[in-house]
PDB file of C-alpha atoms and ligand atoms in Angstrom:
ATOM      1  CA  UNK A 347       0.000   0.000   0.000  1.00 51.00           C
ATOM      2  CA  UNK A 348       1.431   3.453  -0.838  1.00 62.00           C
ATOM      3  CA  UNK A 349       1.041   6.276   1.546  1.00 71.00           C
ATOM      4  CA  UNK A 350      -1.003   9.265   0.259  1.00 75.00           C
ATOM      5  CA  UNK A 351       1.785  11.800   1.258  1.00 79.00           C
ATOM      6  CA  UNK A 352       5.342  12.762  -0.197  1.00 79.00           C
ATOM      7  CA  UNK A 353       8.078  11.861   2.465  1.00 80.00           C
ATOM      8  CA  UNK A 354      10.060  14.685   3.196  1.00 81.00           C
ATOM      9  CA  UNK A 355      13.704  14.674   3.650  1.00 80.00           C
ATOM     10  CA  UNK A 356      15.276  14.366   7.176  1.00 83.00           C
ATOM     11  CA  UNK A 357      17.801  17.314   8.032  1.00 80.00           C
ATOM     12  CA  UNK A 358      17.690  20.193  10.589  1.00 83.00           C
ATOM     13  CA  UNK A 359      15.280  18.716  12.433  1.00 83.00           C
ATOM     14  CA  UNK A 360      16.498  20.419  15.818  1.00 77.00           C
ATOM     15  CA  UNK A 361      14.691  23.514  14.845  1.00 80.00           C
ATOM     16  CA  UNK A 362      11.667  22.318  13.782  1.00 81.00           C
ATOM     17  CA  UNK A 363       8.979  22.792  16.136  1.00 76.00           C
ATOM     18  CA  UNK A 364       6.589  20.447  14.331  1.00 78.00           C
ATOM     19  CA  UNK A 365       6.095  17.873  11.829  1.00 75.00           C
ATOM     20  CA  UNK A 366       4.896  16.242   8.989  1.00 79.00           C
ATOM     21  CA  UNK A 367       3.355  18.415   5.949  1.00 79.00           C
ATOM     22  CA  UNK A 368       0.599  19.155   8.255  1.00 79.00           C
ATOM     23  CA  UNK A 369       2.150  19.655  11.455  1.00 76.00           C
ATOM     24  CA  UNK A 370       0.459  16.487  13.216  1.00 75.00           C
ATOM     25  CA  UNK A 371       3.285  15.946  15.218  1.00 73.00           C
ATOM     26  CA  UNK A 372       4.632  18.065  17.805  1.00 70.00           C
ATOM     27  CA  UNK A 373       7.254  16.824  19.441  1.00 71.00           C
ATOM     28  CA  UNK A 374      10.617  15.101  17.811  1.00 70.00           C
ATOM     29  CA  UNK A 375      10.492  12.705  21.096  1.00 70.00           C
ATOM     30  CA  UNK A 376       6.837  11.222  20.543  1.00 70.00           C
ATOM     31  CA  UNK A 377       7.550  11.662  15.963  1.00 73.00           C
ATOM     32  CA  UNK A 378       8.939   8.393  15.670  1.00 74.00           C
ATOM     33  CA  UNK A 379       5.668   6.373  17.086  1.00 76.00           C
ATOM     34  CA  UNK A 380       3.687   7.525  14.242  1.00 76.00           C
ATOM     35  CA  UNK A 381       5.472   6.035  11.248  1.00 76.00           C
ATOM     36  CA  UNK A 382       6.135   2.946  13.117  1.00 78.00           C
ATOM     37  CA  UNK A 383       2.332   2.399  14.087  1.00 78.00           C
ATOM     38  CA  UNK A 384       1.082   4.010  10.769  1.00 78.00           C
ATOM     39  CA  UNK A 385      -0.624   1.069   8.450  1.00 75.00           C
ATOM     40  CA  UNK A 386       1.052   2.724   5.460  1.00 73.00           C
ATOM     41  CA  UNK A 387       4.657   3.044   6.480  1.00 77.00           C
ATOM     42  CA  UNK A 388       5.907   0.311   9.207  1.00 79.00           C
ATOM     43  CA  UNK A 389       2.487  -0.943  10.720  1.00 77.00           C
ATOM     44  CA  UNK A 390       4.114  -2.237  13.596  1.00 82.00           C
ATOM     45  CA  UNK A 391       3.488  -2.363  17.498  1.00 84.00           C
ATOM     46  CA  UNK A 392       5.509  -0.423  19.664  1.00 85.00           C
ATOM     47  CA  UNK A 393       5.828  -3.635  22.052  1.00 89.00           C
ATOM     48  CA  UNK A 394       6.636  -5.800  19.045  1.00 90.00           C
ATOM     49  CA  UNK A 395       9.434  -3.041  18.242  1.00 89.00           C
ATOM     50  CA  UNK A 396      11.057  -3.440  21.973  1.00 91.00           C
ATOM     51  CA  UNK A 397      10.818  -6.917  21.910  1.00 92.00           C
ATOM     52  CA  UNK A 398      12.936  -7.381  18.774  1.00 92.00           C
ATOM     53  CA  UNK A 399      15.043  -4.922  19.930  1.00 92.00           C
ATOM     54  CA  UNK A 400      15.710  -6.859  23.197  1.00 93.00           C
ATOM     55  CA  UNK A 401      16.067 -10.039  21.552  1.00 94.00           C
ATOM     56  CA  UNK A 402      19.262  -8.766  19.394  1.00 93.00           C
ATOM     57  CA  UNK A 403      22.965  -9.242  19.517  1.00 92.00           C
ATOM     58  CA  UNK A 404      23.978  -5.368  20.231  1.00 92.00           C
ATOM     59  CA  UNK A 405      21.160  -3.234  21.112  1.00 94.00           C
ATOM     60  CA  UNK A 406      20.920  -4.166  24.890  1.00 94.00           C
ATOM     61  CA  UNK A 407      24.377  -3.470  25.327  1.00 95.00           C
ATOM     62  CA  UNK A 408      24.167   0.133  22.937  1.00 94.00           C
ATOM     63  CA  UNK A 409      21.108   0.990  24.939  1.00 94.00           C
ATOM     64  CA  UNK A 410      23.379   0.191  28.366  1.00 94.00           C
ATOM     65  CA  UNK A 411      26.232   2.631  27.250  1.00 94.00           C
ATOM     66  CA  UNK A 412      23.595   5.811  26.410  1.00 92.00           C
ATOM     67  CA  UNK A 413      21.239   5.244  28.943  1.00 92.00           C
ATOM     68  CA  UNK A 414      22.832   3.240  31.582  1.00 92.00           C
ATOM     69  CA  UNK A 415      20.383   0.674  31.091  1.00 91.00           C
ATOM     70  CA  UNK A 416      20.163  -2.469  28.845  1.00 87.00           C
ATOM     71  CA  UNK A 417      16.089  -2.188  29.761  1.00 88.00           C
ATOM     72  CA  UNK A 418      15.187  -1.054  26.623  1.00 91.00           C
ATOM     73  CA  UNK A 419      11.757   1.395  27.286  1.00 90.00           C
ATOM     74  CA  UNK A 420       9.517   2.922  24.473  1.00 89.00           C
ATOM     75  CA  UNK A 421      11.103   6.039  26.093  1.00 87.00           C
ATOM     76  CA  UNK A 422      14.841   5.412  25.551  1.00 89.00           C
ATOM     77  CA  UNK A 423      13.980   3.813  22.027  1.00 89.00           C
ATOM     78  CA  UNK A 424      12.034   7.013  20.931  1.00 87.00           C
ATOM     79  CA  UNK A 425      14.923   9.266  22.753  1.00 87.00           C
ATOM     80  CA  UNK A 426      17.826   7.067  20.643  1.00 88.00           C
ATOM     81  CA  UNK A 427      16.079   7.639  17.267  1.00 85.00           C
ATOM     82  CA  UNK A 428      15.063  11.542  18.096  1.00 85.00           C
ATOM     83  CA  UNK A 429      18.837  12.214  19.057  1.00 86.00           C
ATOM     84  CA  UNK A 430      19.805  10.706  15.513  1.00 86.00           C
ATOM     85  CA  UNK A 431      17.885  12.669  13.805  1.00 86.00           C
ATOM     86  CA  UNK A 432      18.217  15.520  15.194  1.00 85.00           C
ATOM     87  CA  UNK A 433      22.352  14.529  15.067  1.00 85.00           C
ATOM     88  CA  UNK A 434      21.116  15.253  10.436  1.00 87.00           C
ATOM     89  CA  UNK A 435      22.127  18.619  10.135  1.00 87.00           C
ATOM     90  CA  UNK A 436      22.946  19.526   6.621  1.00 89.00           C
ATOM     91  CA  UNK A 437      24.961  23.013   6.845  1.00 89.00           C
ATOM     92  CA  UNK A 438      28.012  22.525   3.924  1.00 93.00           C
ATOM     93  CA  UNK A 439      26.088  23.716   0.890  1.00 96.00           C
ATOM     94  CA  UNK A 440      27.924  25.348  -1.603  1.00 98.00           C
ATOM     95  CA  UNK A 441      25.453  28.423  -0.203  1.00 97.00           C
ATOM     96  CA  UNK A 442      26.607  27.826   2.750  1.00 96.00           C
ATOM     97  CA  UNK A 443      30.351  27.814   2.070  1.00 97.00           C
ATOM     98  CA  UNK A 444      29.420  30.950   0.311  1.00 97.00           C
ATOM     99  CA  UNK A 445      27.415  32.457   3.289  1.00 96.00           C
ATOM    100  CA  UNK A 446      30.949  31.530   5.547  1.00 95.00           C
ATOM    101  CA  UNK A 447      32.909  33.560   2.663  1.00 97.00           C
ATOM    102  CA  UNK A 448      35.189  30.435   1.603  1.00 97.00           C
ATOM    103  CA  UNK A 449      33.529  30.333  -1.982  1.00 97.00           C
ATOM    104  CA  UNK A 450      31.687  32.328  -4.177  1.00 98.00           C
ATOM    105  CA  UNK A 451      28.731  31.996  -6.398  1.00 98.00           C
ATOM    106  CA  UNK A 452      28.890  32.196 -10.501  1.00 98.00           C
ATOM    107  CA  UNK A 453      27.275  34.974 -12.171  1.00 98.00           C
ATOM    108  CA  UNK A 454      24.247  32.674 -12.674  1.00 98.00           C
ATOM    109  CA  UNK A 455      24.017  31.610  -9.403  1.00 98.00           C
ATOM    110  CA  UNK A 456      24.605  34.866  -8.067  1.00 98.00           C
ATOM    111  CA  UNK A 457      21.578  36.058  -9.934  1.00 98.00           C
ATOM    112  CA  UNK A 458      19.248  33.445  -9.301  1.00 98.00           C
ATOM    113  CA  UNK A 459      19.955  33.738  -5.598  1.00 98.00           C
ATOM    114  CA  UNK A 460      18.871  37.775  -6.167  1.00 98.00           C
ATOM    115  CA  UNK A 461      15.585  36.143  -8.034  1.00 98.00           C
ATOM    116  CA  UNK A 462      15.012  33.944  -5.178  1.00 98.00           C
ATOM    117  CA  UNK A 463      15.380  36.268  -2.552  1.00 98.00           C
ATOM    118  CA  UNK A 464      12.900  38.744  -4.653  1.00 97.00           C
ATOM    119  CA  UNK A 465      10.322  35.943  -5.534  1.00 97.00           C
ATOM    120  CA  UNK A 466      10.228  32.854  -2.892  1.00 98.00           C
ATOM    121  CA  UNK A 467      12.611  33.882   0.178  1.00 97.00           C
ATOM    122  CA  UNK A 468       9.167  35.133   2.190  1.00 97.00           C
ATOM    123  CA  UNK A 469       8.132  31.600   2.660  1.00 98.00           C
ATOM    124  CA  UNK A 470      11.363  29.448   2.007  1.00 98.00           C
ATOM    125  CA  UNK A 471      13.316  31.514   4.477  1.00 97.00           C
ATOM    126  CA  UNK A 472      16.880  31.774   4.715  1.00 97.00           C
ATOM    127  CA  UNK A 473      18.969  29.795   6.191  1.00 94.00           C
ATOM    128  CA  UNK A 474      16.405  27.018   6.672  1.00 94.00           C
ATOM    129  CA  UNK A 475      14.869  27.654   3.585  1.00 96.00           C
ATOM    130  CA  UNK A 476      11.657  27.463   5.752  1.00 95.00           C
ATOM    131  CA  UNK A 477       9.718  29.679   7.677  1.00 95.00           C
ATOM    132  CA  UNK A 478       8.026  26.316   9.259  1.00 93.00           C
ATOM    133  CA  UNK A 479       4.997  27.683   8.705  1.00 95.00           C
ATOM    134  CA  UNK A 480       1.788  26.343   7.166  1.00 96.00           C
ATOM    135  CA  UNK A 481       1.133  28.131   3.542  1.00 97.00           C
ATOM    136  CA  UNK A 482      -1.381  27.889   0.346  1.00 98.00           C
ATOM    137  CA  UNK A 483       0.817  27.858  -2.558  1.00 98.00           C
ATOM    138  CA  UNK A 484      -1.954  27.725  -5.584  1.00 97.00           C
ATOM    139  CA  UNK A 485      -1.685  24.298  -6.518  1.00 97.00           C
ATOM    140  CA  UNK A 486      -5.716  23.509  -6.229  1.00 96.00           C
ATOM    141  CA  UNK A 487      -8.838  24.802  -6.594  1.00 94.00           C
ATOM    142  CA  UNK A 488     -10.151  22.463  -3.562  1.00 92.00           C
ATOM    143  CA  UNK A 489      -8.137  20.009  -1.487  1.00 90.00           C
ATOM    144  CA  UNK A 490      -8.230  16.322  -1.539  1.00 90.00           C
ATOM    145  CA  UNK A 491      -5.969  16.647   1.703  1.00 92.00           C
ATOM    146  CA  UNK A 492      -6.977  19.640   3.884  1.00 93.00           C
ATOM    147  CA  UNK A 493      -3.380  19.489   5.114  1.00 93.00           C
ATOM    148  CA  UNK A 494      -2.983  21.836   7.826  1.00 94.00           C
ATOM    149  CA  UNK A 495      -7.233  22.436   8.192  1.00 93.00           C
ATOM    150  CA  UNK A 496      -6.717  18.027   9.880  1.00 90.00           C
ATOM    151  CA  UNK A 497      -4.588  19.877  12.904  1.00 89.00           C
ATOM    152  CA  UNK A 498      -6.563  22.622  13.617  1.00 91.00           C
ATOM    153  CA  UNK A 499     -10.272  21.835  12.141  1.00 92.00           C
ATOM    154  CA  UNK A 500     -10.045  25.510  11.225  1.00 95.00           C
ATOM    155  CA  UNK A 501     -11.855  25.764   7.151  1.00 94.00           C
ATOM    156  CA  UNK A 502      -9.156  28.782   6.717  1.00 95.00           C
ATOM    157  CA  UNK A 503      -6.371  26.361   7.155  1.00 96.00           C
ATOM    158  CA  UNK A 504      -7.901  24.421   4.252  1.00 95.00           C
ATOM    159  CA  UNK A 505      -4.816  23.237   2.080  1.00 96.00           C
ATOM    160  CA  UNK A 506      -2.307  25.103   3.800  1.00 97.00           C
ATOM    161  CA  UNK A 507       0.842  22.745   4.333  1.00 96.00           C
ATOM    162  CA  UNK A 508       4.161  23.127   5.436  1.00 95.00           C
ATOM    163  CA  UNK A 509       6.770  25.643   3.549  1.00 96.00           C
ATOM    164  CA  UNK A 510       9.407  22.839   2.716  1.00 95.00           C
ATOM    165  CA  UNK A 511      12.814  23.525   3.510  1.00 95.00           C
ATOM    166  CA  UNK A 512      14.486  23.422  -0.086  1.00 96.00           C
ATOM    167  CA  UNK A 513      18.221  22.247   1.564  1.00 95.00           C
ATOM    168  CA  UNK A 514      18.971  19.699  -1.246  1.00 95.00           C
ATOM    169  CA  UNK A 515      15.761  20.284  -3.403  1.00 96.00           C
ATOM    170  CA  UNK A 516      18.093  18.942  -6.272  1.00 96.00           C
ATOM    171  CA  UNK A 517      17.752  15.604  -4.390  1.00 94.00           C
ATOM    172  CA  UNK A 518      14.640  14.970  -3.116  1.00 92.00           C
ATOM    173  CA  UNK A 519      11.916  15.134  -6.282  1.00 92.00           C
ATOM    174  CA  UNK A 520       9.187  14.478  -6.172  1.00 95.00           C
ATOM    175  CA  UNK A 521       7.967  17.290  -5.245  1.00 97.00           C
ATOM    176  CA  UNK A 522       4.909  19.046  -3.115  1.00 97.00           C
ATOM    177  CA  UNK A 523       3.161  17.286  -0.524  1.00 95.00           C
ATOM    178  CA  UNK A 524       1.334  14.688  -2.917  1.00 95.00           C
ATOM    179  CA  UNK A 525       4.339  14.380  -5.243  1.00 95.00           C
ATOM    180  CA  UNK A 526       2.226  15.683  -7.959  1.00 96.00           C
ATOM    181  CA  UNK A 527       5.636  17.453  -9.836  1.00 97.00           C
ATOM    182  CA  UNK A 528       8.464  15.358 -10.548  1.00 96.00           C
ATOM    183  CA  UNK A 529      11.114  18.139 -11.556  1.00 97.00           C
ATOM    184  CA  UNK A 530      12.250  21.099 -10.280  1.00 98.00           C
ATOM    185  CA  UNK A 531      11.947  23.094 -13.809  1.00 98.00           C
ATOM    186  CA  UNK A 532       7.682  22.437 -13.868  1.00 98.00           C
ATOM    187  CA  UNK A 533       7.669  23.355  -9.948  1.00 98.00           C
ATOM    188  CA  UNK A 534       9.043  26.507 -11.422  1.00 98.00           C
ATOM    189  CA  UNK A 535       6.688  26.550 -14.001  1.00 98.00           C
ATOM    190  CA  UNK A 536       3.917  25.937 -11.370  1.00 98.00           C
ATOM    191  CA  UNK A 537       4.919  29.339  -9.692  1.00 98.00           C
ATOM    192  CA  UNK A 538       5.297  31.518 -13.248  1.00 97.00           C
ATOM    193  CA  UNK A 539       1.563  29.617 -14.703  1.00 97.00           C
ATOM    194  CA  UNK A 540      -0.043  27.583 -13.393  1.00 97.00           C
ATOM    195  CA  UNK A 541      -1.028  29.578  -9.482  1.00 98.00           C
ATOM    196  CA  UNK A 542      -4.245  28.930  -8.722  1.00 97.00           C
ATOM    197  CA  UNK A 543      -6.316  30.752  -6.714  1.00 97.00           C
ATOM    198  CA  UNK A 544      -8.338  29.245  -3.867  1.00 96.00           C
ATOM    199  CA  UNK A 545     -10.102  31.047  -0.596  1.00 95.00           C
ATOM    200  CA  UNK A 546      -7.462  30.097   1.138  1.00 97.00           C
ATOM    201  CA  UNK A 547      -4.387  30.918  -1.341  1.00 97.00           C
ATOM    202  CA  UNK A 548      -1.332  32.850   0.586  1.00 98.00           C
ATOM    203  CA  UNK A 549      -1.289  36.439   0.426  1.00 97.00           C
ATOM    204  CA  UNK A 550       1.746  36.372  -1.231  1.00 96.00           C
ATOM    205  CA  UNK A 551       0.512  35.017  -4.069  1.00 97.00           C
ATOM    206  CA  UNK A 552      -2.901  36.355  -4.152  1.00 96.00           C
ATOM    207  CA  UNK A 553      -1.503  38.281  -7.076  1.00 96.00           C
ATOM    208  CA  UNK A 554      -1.477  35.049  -9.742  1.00 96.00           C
ATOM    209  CA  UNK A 555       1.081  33.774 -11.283  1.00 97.00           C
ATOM    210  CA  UNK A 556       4.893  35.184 -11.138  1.00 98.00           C
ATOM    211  CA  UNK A 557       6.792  36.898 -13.681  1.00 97.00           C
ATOM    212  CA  UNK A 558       9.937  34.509 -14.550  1.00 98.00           C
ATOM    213  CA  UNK A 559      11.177  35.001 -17.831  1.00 98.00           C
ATOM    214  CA  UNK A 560      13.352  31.620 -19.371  1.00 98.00           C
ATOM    215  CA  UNK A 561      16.586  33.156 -18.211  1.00 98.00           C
ATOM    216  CA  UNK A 562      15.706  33.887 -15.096  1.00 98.00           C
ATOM    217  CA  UNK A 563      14.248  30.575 -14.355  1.00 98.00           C
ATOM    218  CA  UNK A 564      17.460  28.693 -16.045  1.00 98.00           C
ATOM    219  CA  UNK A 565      19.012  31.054 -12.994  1.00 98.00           C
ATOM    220  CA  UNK A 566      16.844  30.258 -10.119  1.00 98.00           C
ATOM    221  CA  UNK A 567      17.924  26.219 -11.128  1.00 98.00           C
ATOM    222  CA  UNK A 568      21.641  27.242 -10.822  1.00 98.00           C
ATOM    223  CA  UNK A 569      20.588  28.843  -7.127  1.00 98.00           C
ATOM    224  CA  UNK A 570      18.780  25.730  -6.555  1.00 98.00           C
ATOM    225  CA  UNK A 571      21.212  23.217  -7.225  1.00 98.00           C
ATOM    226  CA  UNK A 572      23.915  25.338  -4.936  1.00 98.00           C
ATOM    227  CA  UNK A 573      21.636  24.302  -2.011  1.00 97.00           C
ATOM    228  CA  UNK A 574      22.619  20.337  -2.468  1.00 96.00           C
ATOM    229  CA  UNK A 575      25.008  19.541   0.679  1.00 95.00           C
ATOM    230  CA  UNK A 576      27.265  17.030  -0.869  1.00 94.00           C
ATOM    231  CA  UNK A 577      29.155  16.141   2.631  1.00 91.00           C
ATOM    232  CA  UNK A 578      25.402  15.437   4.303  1.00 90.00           C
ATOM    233  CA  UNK A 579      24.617  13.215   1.663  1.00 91.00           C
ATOM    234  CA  UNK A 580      27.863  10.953   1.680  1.00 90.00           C
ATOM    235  CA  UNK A 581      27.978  11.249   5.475  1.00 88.00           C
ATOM    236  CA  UNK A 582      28.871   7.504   6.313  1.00 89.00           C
ATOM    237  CA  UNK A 583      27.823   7.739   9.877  1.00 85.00           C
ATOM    238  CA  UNK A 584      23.578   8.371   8.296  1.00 84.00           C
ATOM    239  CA  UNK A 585      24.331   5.090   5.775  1.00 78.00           C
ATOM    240  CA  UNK A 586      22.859   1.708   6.078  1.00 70.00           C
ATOM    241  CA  UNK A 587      26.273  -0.054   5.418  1.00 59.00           C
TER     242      UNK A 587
HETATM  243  C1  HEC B 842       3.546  31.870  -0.452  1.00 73.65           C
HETATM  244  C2  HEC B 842       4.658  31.072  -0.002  1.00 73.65           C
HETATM  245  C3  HEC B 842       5.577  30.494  -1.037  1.00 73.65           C
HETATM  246  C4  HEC B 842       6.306  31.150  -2.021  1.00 73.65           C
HETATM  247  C5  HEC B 842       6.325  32.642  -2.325  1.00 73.65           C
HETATM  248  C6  HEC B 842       7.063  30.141  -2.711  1.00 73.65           C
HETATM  249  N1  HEC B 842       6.808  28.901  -2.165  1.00 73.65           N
HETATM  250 FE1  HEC B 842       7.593  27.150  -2.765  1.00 73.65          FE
HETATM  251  N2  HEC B 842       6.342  26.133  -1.504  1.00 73.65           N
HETATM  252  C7  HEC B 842       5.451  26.720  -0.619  1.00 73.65           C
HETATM  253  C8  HEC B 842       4.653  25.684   0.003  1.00 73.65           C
HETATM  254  C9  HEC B 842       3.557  25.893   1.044  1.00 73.65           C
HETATM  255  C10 HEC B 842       5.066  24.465  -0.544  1.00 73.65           C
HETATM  256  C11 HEC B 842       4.491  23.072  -0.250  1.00 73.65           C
HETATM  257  C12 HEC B 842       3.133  22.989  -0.910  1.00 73.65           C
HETATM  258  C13 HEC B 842       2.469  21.641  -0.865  1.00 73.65           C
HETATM  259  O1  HEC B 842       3.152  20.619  -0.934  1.00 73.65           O
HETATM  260  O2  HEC B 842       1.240  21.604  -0.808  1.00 73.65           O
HETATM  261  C14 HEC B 842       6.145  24.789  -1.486  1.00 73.65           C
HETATM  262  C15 HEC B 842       6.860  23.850  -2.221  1.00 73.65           C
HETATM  263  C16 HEC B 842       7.955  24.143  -2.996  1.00 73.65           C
HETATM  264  C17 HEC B 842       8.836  23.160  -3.577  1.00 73.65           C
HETATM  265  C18 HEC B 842       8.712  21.655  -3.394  1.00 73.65           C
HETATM  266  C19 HEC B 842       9.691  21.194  -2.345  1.00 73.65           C
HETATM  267  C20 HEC B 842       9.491  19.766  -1.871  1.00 73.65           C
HETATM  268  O3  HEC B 842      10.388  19.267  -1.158  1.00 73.65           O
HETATM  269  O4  HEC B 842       8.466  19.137  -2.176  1.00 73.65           O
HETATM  270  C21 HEC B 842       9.805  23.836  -4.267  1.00 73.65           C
HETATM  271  C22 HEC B 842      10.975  23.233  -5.036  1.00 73.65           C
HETATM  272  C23 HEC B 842       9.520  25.243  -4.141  1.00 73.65           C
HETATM  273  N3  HEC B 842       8.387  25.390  -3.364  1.00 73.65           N
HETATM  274  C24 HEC B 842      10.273  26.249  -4.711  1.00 73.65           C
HETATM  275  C25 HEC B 842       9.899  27.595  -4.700  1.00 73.65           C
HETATM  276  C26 HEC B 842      10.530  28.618  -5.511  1.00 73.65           C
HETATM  277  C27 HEC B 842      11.723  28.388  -6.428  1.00 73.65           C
HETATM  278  C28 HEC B 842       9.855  29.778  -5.258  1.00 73.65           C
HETATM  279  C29 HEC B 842      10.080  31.133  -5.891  1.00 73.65           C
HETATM  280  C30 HEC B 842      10.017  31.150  -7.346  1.00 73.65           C
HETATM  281  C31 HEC B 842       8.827  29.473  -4.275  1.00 73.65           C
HETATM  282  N4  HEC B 842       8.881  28.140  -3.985  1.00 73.65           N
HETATM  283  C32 HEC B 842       7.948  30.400  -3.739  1.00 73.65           C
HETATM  284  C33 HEC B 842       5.340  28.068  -0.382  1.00 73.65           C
HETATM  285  C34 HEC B 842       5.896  29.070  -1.159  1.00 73.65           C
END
């Protein structure tokens, strides 16, 4: 069975206050239940989880050395896998070498970062690329998923969902909560024709559509692509083998 919603990428979660695309979950301790007991992802039992964990070869023993315990609780297994992820931060982009003054940008990038700062830095906010909020970006008339409106029951929270951080958007299509766009040029397209306008659109783009010529988009992608944090992703310690 497939899940109705896009996974998003795990980085930076230390300064996240929620998650999930709807904000469901509020604290990084409690996160992990959910996609273990969810019948789309792991549909497993929380007990079933501890007792395979306290059945293997090295977890007891790991589980003794970080919490001076080889009892293994729901609490210490949710605590281990909150402190790895929030252990994912992804801060070596060649932005952020160029932020720390080590590098510098071309004279595409440079100009797609001034085109990104003009046109989509109010809700993908520097440095995050986030402003973790819950936003309306045009792409429906009405809303299979209320998103954010499941949270709150509130109609004028009606397919808001959360601004995605774009840290290694070059990485992680598909894109948009559903998946719906599977490259970044058409999510750029999305933003310069195809913003639609719902009750509940953002102010920001209340407006319609944006006005990105073919150059500038070509620049935005170079901006884009300087986002991808090449030491995050071939960090051996976050690798299965
Ligand atoms: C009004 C706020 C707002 C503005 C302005 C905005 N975005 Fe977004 N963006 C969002 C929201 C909200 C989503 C997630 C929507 C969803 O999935 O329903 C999103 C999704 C995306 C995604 C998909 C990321 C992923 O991981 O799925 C990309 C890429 C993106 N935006 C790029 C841009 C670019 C480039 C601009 C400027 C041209 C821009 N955005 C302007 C709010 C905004």
């Amino acid at each position: 069975m497939e899940g109705e919603r896009n996974a998003p990428p795990l980085f930076n979660l230390a300064w996240h206050s929620d998650f999930f695309w709807d904000g469901g979950s509020n604290h990084i301790d409690v996160q992990p239940i959910a996609p273990i007991t969810n019948p789309v992802e792991m549909n497993e039992d929380v007990a079933r989880v501890l007792a395979k964990l306290k059945r293997s070869k090295f977890y007891p023993e790991m589980f003794k050395r970080a919490f001076g315990s080889d009892t293994i609780t729901t609490q210490a297994m949710t605590r281990a896998i909150a402190q790895f992820m929030s252990s994912l931060i992804s801060a070596n982009s060649k932005y952020d070498q160029v932020k720390a003054g080590t590098v510098t940008f071309t004279a595409g990038e440079q100009n797609g970062y001034m085109l990104f700062k003009a046109k989509c830095e109010s809700c993908h906010k520097e440095p995050l690329m986030t402003d973790l909020n819950y936003r309306n970006n045009g792409l429906d008339l009405h809303f299979k998923d209320a998103g954010r409106a499941r949270i709150t029951l509130q109609p004028s929270d009606s397919g808001k969902f959360k601004v995605p951080s774009l840290r290694n958007v070059a990485v992680t299509f598909p894109y948009m909560h559903d998946g719906r766009i599977n490259s970044l040029s058409k999510v750029i397209d999305h933003y310069r024709s195809g913003i639609i306008q719902s009750a509940t659109i953002d102010p920001l783009l209340a407006s319609g559509n944006m006005s990105i010529t073919d150059a500038e988009k070509q620049q935005l992608l170079l901006f884009l692509n300087t986002l991808t944090d090449h030491t995050f992703l071939n960090d051996k310690r976050f690798s299965e083998k």
